[in-house]
Amino acid sequence: MRRNRAKIRRKWPLAALAALTLLLAFDGSGVLRIGLGCAVLHESGHALTYRLLWGQWPELEVSPFGICLRLRGLPMTNTQELILAAAGPLANLAACAAVLLFMRCTAYTYGGYWFACCNLLVGGSNLLPLPGLDGWHIAACLLHFLQK
C-alpha cells in the first residue's frame, strides 16, 4: 500500500509549539528562523531521498528536539542506508555552496552569510560519527564496505 502523503507523528505537540512560539517571539535577529529553515532543508533531503529509493513518503516524527524519519523495521541495504544518511548533510552543504556562489555573482549580504554558515554548521555537525547522527550511519556503512 503506497502513501501519497507523509505521515507525521507528533510527540508532545503542545510543548513543541509553546517552545517554538517563545523562541520565535524573542528572536530579534532572525537567526532562529534561518536555523529552522536549515533543519527543515536537512530533513527534506532525507525525505526526498527516501521517496526516490522506496517510492513513498516516509513517516516523520516531530518533537521539541527536532524532526526525524522513523526507520525502525525498514529493511535496507548498506548502499541505501549510506545514500539516505548522506542526503541530509549533502542538502545543507549544497545549499551553503549555492548561496555563496550566488552572493559571489551578485552581492554579499548579512542574511546570506547567516544562511550559508548555518547550513555549513548543520550539515557539518551531522557528519560527525556520533550515535544518532548521520555521520554514525555513514561511518558504519563505510566500515561495512571496507570489511568486504
Tab-separated table of N, CA and C in Angstrom:
chain	number	residue	atom	x	y	z
A	1	MET	N	0.848	-1.183	0.000
A	1	MET	CA	0.000	0.000	0.000
A	1	MET	C	0.891	1.243	0.000
A	2	ARG	N	0.682	2.135	-0.940
A	2	ARG	CA	1.519	3.323	-1.068
A	2	ARG	C	0.854	4.524	-0.412
A	3	ARG	N	1.687	5.330	0.244
A	3	ARG	CA	1.201	6.565	0.851
A	3	ARG	C	1.493	7.715	-0.103
A	4	ASN	N	0.482	8.507	-0.364
A	4	ASN	CA	0.680	9.685	-1.209
A	4	ASN	C	1.222	10.856	-0.399
A	5	ARG	N	0.956	10.852	0.891
A	5	ARG	CA	1.381	11.951	1.744
A	5	ARG	C	2.214	11.397	2.885
A	6	ALA	N	3.107	12.202	3.386
A	6	ALA	CA	3.930	11.791	4.517
A	6	ALA	C	3.066	11.731	5.778
A	7	LYS	N	3.266	10.698	6.558
A	7	LYS	CA	2.580	10.597	7.834
A	7	LYS	C	3.458	11.295	8.865
A	8	ILE	N	2.852	12.198	9.612
A	8	ILE	CA	3.605	12.967	10.605
A	8	ILE	C	3.109	12.605	11.991
A	9	ARG	N	4.011	12.121	12.808
A	9	ARG	CA	3.705	11.780	14.195
A	9	ARG	C	4.248	12.895	15.079
A	10	ARG	N	3.426	13.387	15.972
A	10	ARG	CA	3.832	14.481	16.845
A	10	ARG	C	4.020	13.971	18.265
A	11	LYS	N	5.185	14.276	18.816
A	11	LYS	CA	5.462	13.956	20.214
A	11	LYS	C	5.405	15.263	20.987
A	12	TRP	N	4.626	15.296	22.027
A	12	TRP	CA	4.474	16.491	22.853
A	12	TRP	C	4.174	17.722	21.997
A	13	PRO	N	3.088	17.704	21.226
A	13	PRO	CA	2.840	18.821	20.305
A	13	PRO	C	2.671	20.165	20.992
A	14	LEU	N	2.050	20.189	22.170
A	14	LEU	CA	1.875	21.480	22.854
A	14	LEU	C	3.205	22.025	23.352
A	15	ALA	N	4.061	21.151	23.861
A	15	ALA	CA	5.380	21.594	24.326
A	15	ALA	C	6.208	22.113	23.157
A	16	ALA	N	6.153	21.407	22.041
A	16	ALA	CA	6.914	21.839	20.861
A	16	ALA	C	6.401	23.179	20.351
A	17	LEU	N	5.089	23.321	20.275
A	17	LEU	CA	4.503	24.568	19.796
A	17	LEU	C	4.797	25.727	20.743
A	18	ALA	N	4.692	25.483	22.040
A	18	ALA	CA	4.972	26.540	23.018
A	18	ALA	C	6.436	26.967	22.958
A	19	ALA	N	7.344	25.991	22.897
A	19	ALA	CA	8.772	26.319	22.834
A	19	ALA	C	9.100	27.086	21.560
A	20	LEU	N	8.558	26.650	20.453
A	20	LEU	CA	8.815	27.319	19.183
A	20	LEU	C	8.253	28.735	19.179
A	21	THR	N	7.063	28.903	19.717
A	21	THR	CA	6.441	30.231	19.784
A	21	THR	C	7.281	31.182	20.631
A	22	LEU	N	7.722	30.721	21.795
A	22	LEU	CA	8.546	31.575	22.667
A	22	LEU	C	9.877	31.927	22.019
A	23	LEU	N	10.519	30.931	21.439
A	23	LEU	CA	11.814	31.191	20.812
A	23	LEU	C	11.689	32.157	19.638
A	24	LEU	N	10.671	31.978	18.815
A	24	LEU	CA	10.494	32.884	17.683
A	24	LEU	C	10.092	34.290	18.129
A	25	ALA	N	9.342	34.379	19.228
A	25	ALA	CA	8.923	35.692	19.731
A	25	ALA	C	10.108	36.517	20.204
A	26	PHE	N	11.126	35.856	20.754
A	26	PHE	CA	12.269	36.582	21.297
A	26	PHE	C	13.482	36.581	20.366
A	27	ASP	N	13.317	36.086	19.151
A	27	ASP	CA	14.414	36.034	18.190
A	27	ASP	C	14.397	37.291	17.328
A	28	GLY	N	14.989	38.328	17.815
A	28	GLY	CA	15.008	39.590	17.092
A	28	GLY	C	15.953	39.598	15.904
A	29	SER	N	16.969	38.746	15.933
A	29	SER	CA	17.962	38.752	14.866
A	29	SER	C	17.549	37.905	13.660
A	30	GLY	N	16.611	36.976	13.848
A	30	GLY	CA	16.189	36.108	12.760
A	30	GLY	C	17.033	34.863	12.602
A	31	VAL	N	18.011	34.679	13.484
A	31	VAL	CA	18.904	33.527	13.390
A	31	VAL	C	18.137	32.223	13.601
A	32	LEU	N	17.172	32.221	14.499
A	32	LEU	CA	16.396	31.005	14.760
A	32	LEU	C	15.591	30.603	13.528
A	33	ARG	N	15.019	31.582	12.859
A	33	ARG	CA	14.255	31.275	11.640
A	33	ARG	C	15.166	30.648	10.580
A	34	ILE	N	16.365	31.184	10.445
A	34	ILE	CA	17.312	30.620	9.484
A	34	ILE	C	17.704	29.208	9.912
A	35	GLY	N	17.936	29.020	11.208
A	35	GLY	CA	18.279	27.692	11.719
A	35	GLY	C	17.178	26.675	11.491
A	36	LEU	N	15.941	27.094	11.710
A	36	LEU	CA	14.810	26.189	11.457
A	36	LEU	C	14.706	25.851	9.976
A	37	GLY	N	14.952	26.836	9.140
A	37	GLY	CA	14.942	26.587	7.701
A	37	GLY	C	16.012	25.590	7.293
A	38	CYS	N	17.193	25.704	7.891
A	38	CYS	CA	18.279	24.763	7.593
A	38	CYS	C	17.938	23.362	8.085
A	39	ALA	N	17.295	23.253	9.239
A	39	ALA	CA	16.894	21.939	9.765
A	39	ALA	C	15.830	21.304	8.878
A	40	VAL	N	14.882	22.104	8.417
A	40	VAL	CA	13.846	21.588	7.518
A	40	VAL	C	14.473	21.172	6.178
A	41	LEU	N	15.422	21.957	5.683
A	41	LEU	CA	16.121	21.607	4.451
A	41	LEU	C	16.864	20.280	4.613
A	42	HIS	N	17.502	20.100	5.764
A	42	HIS	CA	18.231	18.854	6.058
A	42	HIS	C	17.291	17.652	6.014
A	43	GLU	N	16.173	17.743	6.728
A	43	GLU	CA	15.233	16.624	6.762
A	43	GLU	C	14.536	16.433	5.416
A	44	SER	N	14.372	17.516	4.657
A	44	SER	CA	13.798	17.395	3.311
A	44	SER	C	14.708	16.588	2.403
A	45	GLY	N	16.022	16.752	2.579
A	45	GLY	CA	16.971	15.950	1.812
A	45	GLY	C	16.784	14.469	2.091
A	46	HIS	N	16.628	14.123	3.372
A	46	HIS	CA	16.371	12.725	3.733
A	46	HIS	C	15.032	12.247	3.167
A	47	ALA	N	13.989	13.065	3.324
A	47	ALA	CA	12.642	12.659	2.904
A	47	ALA	C	12.564	12.473	1.391
A	48	LEU	N	13.170	13.376	0.629
A	48	LEU	CA	13.142	13.246	-0.830
A	48	LEU	C	13.936	12.027	-1.291
A	49	THR	N	15.041	11.750	-0.631
A	49	THR	CA	15.829	10.567	-0.974
A	49	THR	C	15.058	9.301	-0.635
A	50	TYR	N	14.381	9.305	0.497
A	50	TYR	CA	13.530	8.172	0.873
A	50	TYR	C	12.477	7.942	-0.200
A	51	ARG	N	11.869	9.019	-0.645
A	51	ARG	CA	10.836	8.942	-1.685
A	51	ARG	C	11.418	8.346	-2.975
A	52	LEU	N	12.627	8.761	-3.338
A	52	LEU	CA	13.261	8.232	-4.551
A	52	LEU	C	13.628	6.753	-4.410
A	53	LEU	N	14.086	6.354	-3.215
A	53	LEU	CA	14.524	4.971	-3.011
A	53	LEU	C	13.367	3.989	-2.854
A	54	TRP	N	12.304	4.397	-2.134
A	54	TRP	CA	11.221	3.469	-1.809
A	54	TRP	C	9.881	3.824	-2.456
A	55	GLY	N	9.796	4.930	-3.149
A	55	GLY	CA	8.578	5.276	-3.875
A	55	GLY	C	7.414	5.733	-3.010
A	56	GLN	N	7.671	6.068	-1.776
A	56	GLN	CA	6.618	6.585	-0.886
A	56	GLN	C	7.250	7.574	0.082
A	57	TRP	N	6.416	8.388	0.689
A	57	TRP	CA	6.916	9.363	1.643
A	57	TRP	C	7.150	8.682	2.983
A	58	PRO	N	8.185	9.082	3.698
A	58	PRO	CA	8.473	8.456	4.992
A	58	PRO	C	7.534	8.955	6.083
A	59	GLU	N	7.525	8.229	7.178
A	59	GLU	CA	6.818	8.682	8.370
A	59	GLU	C	7.776	9.595	9.126
A	60	LEU	N	7.314	10.786	9.439
A	60	LEU	CA	8.142	11.765	10.140
A	60	LEU	C	7.692	11.892	11.581
A	61	GLU	N	8.640	12.162	12.458
A	61	GLU	CA	8.328	12.392	13.861
A	61	GLU	C	8.807	13.793	14.234
A	62	VAL	N	7.891	14.611	14.702
A	62	VAL	CA	8.210	15.983	15.097
A	62	VAL	C	8.097	16.076	16.608
A	63	SER	N	9.161	16.558	17.243
A	63	SER	CA	9.169	16.713	18.692
A	63	SER	C	9.872	18.026	19.028
A	64	PRO	N	9.881	18.429	20.296
A	64	PRO	CA	10.606	19.653	20.654
A	64	PRO	C	12.105	19.560	20.353
A	65	PHE	N	12.606	18.352	20.142
A	65	PHE	CA	14.032	18.160	19.892
A	65	PHE	C	14.376	18.096	18.414
A	66	GLY	N	13.366	18.129	17.536
A	66	GLY	CA	13.635	18.142	16.110
A	66	GLY	C	12.691	17.278	15.303
A	67	ILE	N	13.061	17.095	14.058
A	67	ILE	CA	12.292	16.293	13.116
A	67	ILE	C	13.171	15.107	12.726
A	68	CYS	N	12.590	13.932	12.669
A	68	CYS	CA	13.376	12.779	12.222
A	68	CYS	C	12.493	11.800	11.462
A	69	LEU	N	13.135	11.001	10.612
A	69	LEU	CA	12.444	9.949	9.878
A	69	LEU	C	12.343	8.723	10.767
A	70	ARG	N	11.210	8.076	10.747
A	70	ARG	CA	11.028	6.835	11.514
A	70	ARG	C	11.378	5.674	10.594
A	71	LEU	N	12.498	5.016	10.883
A	71	LEU	CA	13.009	3.965	10.018
A	71	LEU	C	13.042	2.594	10.682
A	72	ARG	N	12.570	2.491	11.908
A	72	ARG	CA	12.633	1.207	12.615
A	72	ARG	C	11.879	0.134	11.834
A	73	GLY	N	12.559	-1.003	11.648
A	73	GLY	CA	11.940	-2.127	10.961
A	73	GLY	C	11.977	-2.044	9.446
A	74	LEU	N	12.553	-0.967	8.899
A	74	LEU	CA	12.625	-0.829	7.450
A	74	LEU	C	13.847	-1.587	6.937
A	75	PRO	N	13.620	-2.624	6.124
A	75	PRO	CA	14.778	-3.345	5.588
A	75	PRO	C	15.466	-2.502	4.514
A	76	MET	N	16.791	-2.322	4.656
A	76	MET	CA	17.533	-1.567	3.653
A	76	MET	C	18.942	-2.118	3.532
A	77	THR	N	19.483	-1.983	2.359
A	77	THR	CA	20.854	-2.416	2.126
A	77	THR	C	21.811	-1.354	2.676
A	78	ASN	N	23.087	-1.702	2.767
A	78	ASN	CA	24.081	-0.733	3.228
A	78	ASN	C	24.198	0.438	2.266
A	79	THR	N	24.043	0.169	0.982
A	79	THR	CA	24.102	1.251	-0.003
A	79	THR	C	22.926	2.207	0.182
A	80	GLN	N	21.733	1.666	0.386
A	80	GLN	CA	20.565	2.517	0.617
A	80	GLN	C	20.731	3.337	1.894
A	81	GLU	N	21.243	2.712	2.953
A	81	GLU	CA	21.446	3.439	4.214
A	81	GLU	C	22.479	4.543	4.043
A	82	LEU	N	23.540	4.264	3.302
A	82	LEU	CA	24.574	5.267	3.053
A	82	LEU	C	24.002	6.449	2.278
A	83	ILE	N	23.246	6.180	1.241
A	83	ILE	CA	22.650	7.241	0.423
A	83	ILE	C	21.663	8.058	1.260
A	84	LEU	N	20.827	7.368	2.035
A	84	LEU	CA	19.829	8.056	2.855
A	84	LEU	C	20.485	8.907	3.934
A	85	ALA	N	21.531	8.385	4.572
A	85	ALA	CA	22.212	9.137	5.634
A	85	ALA	C	22.950	10.347	5.080
A	86	ALA	N	23.526	10.221	3.898
A	86	ALA	CA	24.299	11.324	3.319
A	86	ALA	C	23.416	12.412	2.716
A	87	ALA	N	22.153	12.109	2.459
A	87	ALA	CA	21.273	13.059	1.762
A	87	ALA	C	21.032	14.342	2.560
A	88	GLY	N	20.851	14.243	3.868
A	88	GLY	CA	20.590	15.433	4.679
A	88	GLY	C	21.768	16.397	4.703
A	89	PRO	N	22.966	15.905	5.123
A	89	PRO	CA	24.127	16.801	5.106
A	89	PRO	C	24.450	17.324	3.707
A	90	LEU	N	24.250	16.495	2.696
A	90	LEU	CA	24.512	16.932	1.328
A	90	LEU	C	23.585	18.077	0.930
A	91	ALA	N	22.330	18.014	1.349
A	91	ALA	CA	21.384	19.103	1.054
A	91	ALA	C	21.857	20.410	1.695
A	92	ASN	N	22.326	20.331	2.954
A	92	ASN	CA	22.822	21.530	3.634
A	92	ASN	C	24.094	22.074	2.992
A	93	LEU	N	25.030	21.193	2.672
A	93	LEU	CA	26.287	21.646	2.080
A	93	LEU	C	26.066	22.193	0.672
A	94	ALA	N	25.137	21.608	-0.079
A	94	ALA	CA	24.811	22.128	-1.413
A	94	ALA	C	24.150	23.505	-1.310
A	95	ALA	N	23.269	23.683	-0.323
A	95	ALA	CA	22.627	24.987	-0.131
A	95	ALA	C	23.662	26.042	0.255
A	96	CYS	N	24.602	25.674	1.117
A	96	CYS	CA	25.673	26.593	1.520
A	96	CYS	C	26.477	27.028	0.301
A	97	ALA	N	26.887	26.051	-0.515
A	97	ALA	CA	27.678	26.364	-1.703
A	97	ALA	C	26.884	27.216	-2.689
A	98	ALA	N	25.604	26.900	-2.871
A	98	ALA	CA	24.768	27.651	-3.813
A	98	ALA	C	24.609	29.105	-3.379
A	99	VAL	N	24.393	29.329	-2.085
A	99	VAL	CA	24.228	30.703	-1.589
A	99	VAL	C	25.529	31.481	-1.725
A	100	LEU	N	26.659	30.849	-1.392
A	100	LEU	CA	27.944	31.546	-1.521
A	100	LEU	C	28.260	31.868	-2.985
A	101	LEU	N	27.947	30.944	-3.887
A	101	LEU	CA	28.155	31.194	-5.314
A	101	LEU	C	27.242	32.315	-5.809
A	102	PHE	N	25.977	32.289	-5.373
A	102	PHE	CA	25.039	33.342	-5.756
A	102	PHE	C	25.520	34.706	-5.248
A	103	MET	N	25.989	34.755	-3.998
A	103	MET	CA	26.463	36.031	-3.451
A	103	MET	C	27.733	36.497	-4.152
A	104	ARG	N	28.551	35.565	-4.588
A	104	ARG	CA	29.770	35.946	-5.314
A	104	ARG	C	29.418	36.602	-6.654
A	105	CYS	N	28.348	36.118	-7.275
A	105	CYS	CA	27.928	36.666	-8.571
A	105	CYS	C	27.124	37.954	-8.425
A	106	THR	N	26.475	38.156	-7.291
A	106	THR	CA	25.637	39.350	-7.104
A	106	THR	C	26.258	40.252	-6.041
A	107	ALA	N	25.823	40.107	-4.826
A	107	ALA	CA	26.356	40.919	-3.734
A	107	ALA	C	26.320	40.105	-2.442
A	108	TYR	N	27.276	40.373	-1.579
A	108	TYR	CA	27.312	39.684	-0.294
A	108	TYR	C	26.354	40.360	0.671
A	109	THR	N	25.601	39.527	1.415
A	109	THR	CA	24.648	40.070	2.375
A	109	THR	C	24.834	39.387	3.722
A	110	TYR	N	24.430	40.074	4.755
A	110	TYR	CA	24.492	39.540	6.112
A	110	TYR	C	23.616	38.295	6.234
A	111	GLY	N	22.385	38.370	5.715
A	111	GLY	CA	21.475	37.229	5.767
A	111	GLY	C	21.991	36.043	4.971
A	112	GLY	N	22.629	36.309	3.851
A	112	GLY	CA	23.203	35.239	3.040
A	112	GLY	C	24.311	34.513	3.772
A	113	TYR	N	25.160	35.295	4.464
A	113	TYR	CA	26.223	34.668	5.261
A	113	TYR	C	25.644	33.825	6.392
A	114	TRP	N	24.608	34.339	7.060
A	114	TRP	CA	23.978	33.566	8.137
A	114	TRP	C	23.430	32.256	7.607
A	115	PHE	N	22.742	32.318	6.457
A	115	PHE	CA	22.157	31.120	5.868
A	115	PHE	C	23.242	30.127	5.475
A	116	ALA	N	24.304	30.614	4.832
A	116	ALA	CA	25.397	29.738	4.413
A	116	ALA	C	26.090	29.115	5.621
A	117	CYS	N	26.383	29.924	6.622
A	117	CYS	CA	27.068	29.418	7.816
A	117	CYS	C	26.208	28.427	8.590
A	118	CYS	N	24.929	28.702	8.697
A	118	CYS	CA	24.028	27.804	9.418
A	118	CYS	C	23.918	26.467	8.687
A	119	ASN	N	23.837	26.492	7.365
A	119	ASN	CA	23.803	25.250	6.596
A	119	ASN	C	25.107	24.485	6.741
A	120	LEU	N	26.220	25.197	6.745
A	120	LEU	CA	27.517	24.556	6.931
A	120	LEU	C	27.594	23.902	8.312
A	121	LEU	N	27.086	24.590	9.319
A	121	LEU	CA	27.093	24.059	10.682
A	121	LEU	C	26.184	22.844	10.814
A	122	VAL	N	24.964	22.914	10.287
A	122	VAL	CA	24.024	21.792	10.380
A	122	VAL	C	24.548	20.594	9.593
A	123	GLY	N	24.981	20.826	8.358
A	123	GLY	CA	25.492	19.731	7.540
A	123	GLY	C	26.762	19.129	8.103
A	124	GLY	N	27.690	19.989	8.514
A	124	GLY	CA	28.963	19.502	9.056
A	124	GLY	C	28.812	18.777	10.378
A	125	SER	N	27.997	19.313	11.274
A	125	SER	CA	27.831	18.660	12.579
A	125	SER	C	27.113	17.320	12.446
A	126	ASN	N	26.235	17.179	11.462
A	126	ASN	CA	25.561	15.901	11.258
A	126	ASN	C	26.475	14.861	10.633
A	127	LEU	N	27.624	15.270	10.128
A	127	LEU	CA	28.593	14.316	9.591
A	127	LEU	C	29.516	13.742	10.665
A	128	LEU	N	29.426	14.268	11.878
A	128	LEU	CA	30.241	13.719	12.969
A	128	LEU	C	29.830	12.276	13.243
A	129	PRO	N	30.788	11.376	13.449
A	129	PRO	CA	30.443	9.966	13.695
A	129	PRO	C	30.012	9.716	15.143
A	130	LEU	N	28.929	10.342	15.541
A	130	LEU	CA	28.368	10.172	16.885
A	130	LEU	C	27.027	9.451	16.784
A	131	PRO	N	26.705	8.592	17.764
A	131	PRO	CA	25.427	7.863	17.706
A	131	PRO	C	24.239	8.796	17.533
A	132	GLY	N	23.365	8.425	16.611
A	132	GLY	CA	22.170	9.212	16.347
A	132	GLY	C	22.329	10.212	15.224
A	133	LEU	N	23.563	10.520	14.848
A	133	LEU	CA	23.796	11.467	13.763
A	133	LEU	C	24.032	10.717	12.454
A	134	ASP	N	23.905	11.446	11.351
A	134	ASP	CA	24.091	10.840	10.035
A	134	ASP	C	25.499	10.287	9.860
A	135	GLY	N	26.479	10.965	10.430
A	135	GLY	CA	27.866	10.511	10.313
A	135	GLY	C	28.083	9.127	10.901
A	136	TRP	N	27.329	8.792	11.940
A	136	TRP	CA	27.416	7.462	12.552
A	136	TRP	C	26.980	6.389	11.547
A	137	HIS	N	25.873	6.650	10.860
A	137	HIS	CA	25.363	5.709	9.869
A	137	HIS	C	26.304	5.626	8.664
A	138	ILE	N	26.825	6.759	8.245
A	138	ILE	CA	27.755	6.774	7.119
A	138	ILE	C	29.017	5.988	7.464
A	139	ALA	N	29.558	6.221	8.663
A	139	ALA	CA	30.766	5.509	9.092
A	139	ALA	C	30.515	4.004	9.182
A	140	ALA	N	29.356	3.607	9.704
A	140	ALA	CA	29.045	2.184	9.813
A	140	ALA	C	28.947	1.535	8.433
A	141	CYS	N	28.331	2.223	7.485
A	141	CYS	CA	28.212	1.696	6.122
A	141	CYS	C	29.579	1.602	5.452
A	142	LEU	N	30.388	2.634	5.603
A	142	LEU	CA	31.716	2.618	5.002
A	142	LEU	C	32.578	1.521	5.621
A	143	LEU	N	32.469	1.339	6.936
A	143	LEU	CA	33.198	0.267	7.608
A	143	LEU	C	32.768	-1.094	7.093
A	144	HIS	N	31.475	-1.247	6.847
A	144	HIS	CA	30.962	-2.498	6.301
A	144	HIS	C	31.525	-2.752	4.902
A	145	PHE	N	31.600	-1.697	4.076
A	145	PHE	CA	32.159	-1.844	2.732
A	145	PHE	C	33.641	-2.189	2.771
A	146	LEU	N	34.367	-1.615	3.742
A	146	LEU	CA	35.815	-1.861	3.850
A	146	LEU	C	36.090	-3.303	4.330
A	147	GLN	N	35.183	-3.868	5.106
A	147	GLN	CA	35.371	-5.209	5.618
A	147	GLN	C	35.119	-6.272	4.567
A	148	LYS	N	34.456	-5.911	3.489
A	148	LYS	CA	34.174	-6.883	2.414
A	148	LYS	C	35.389	-7.200	1.604
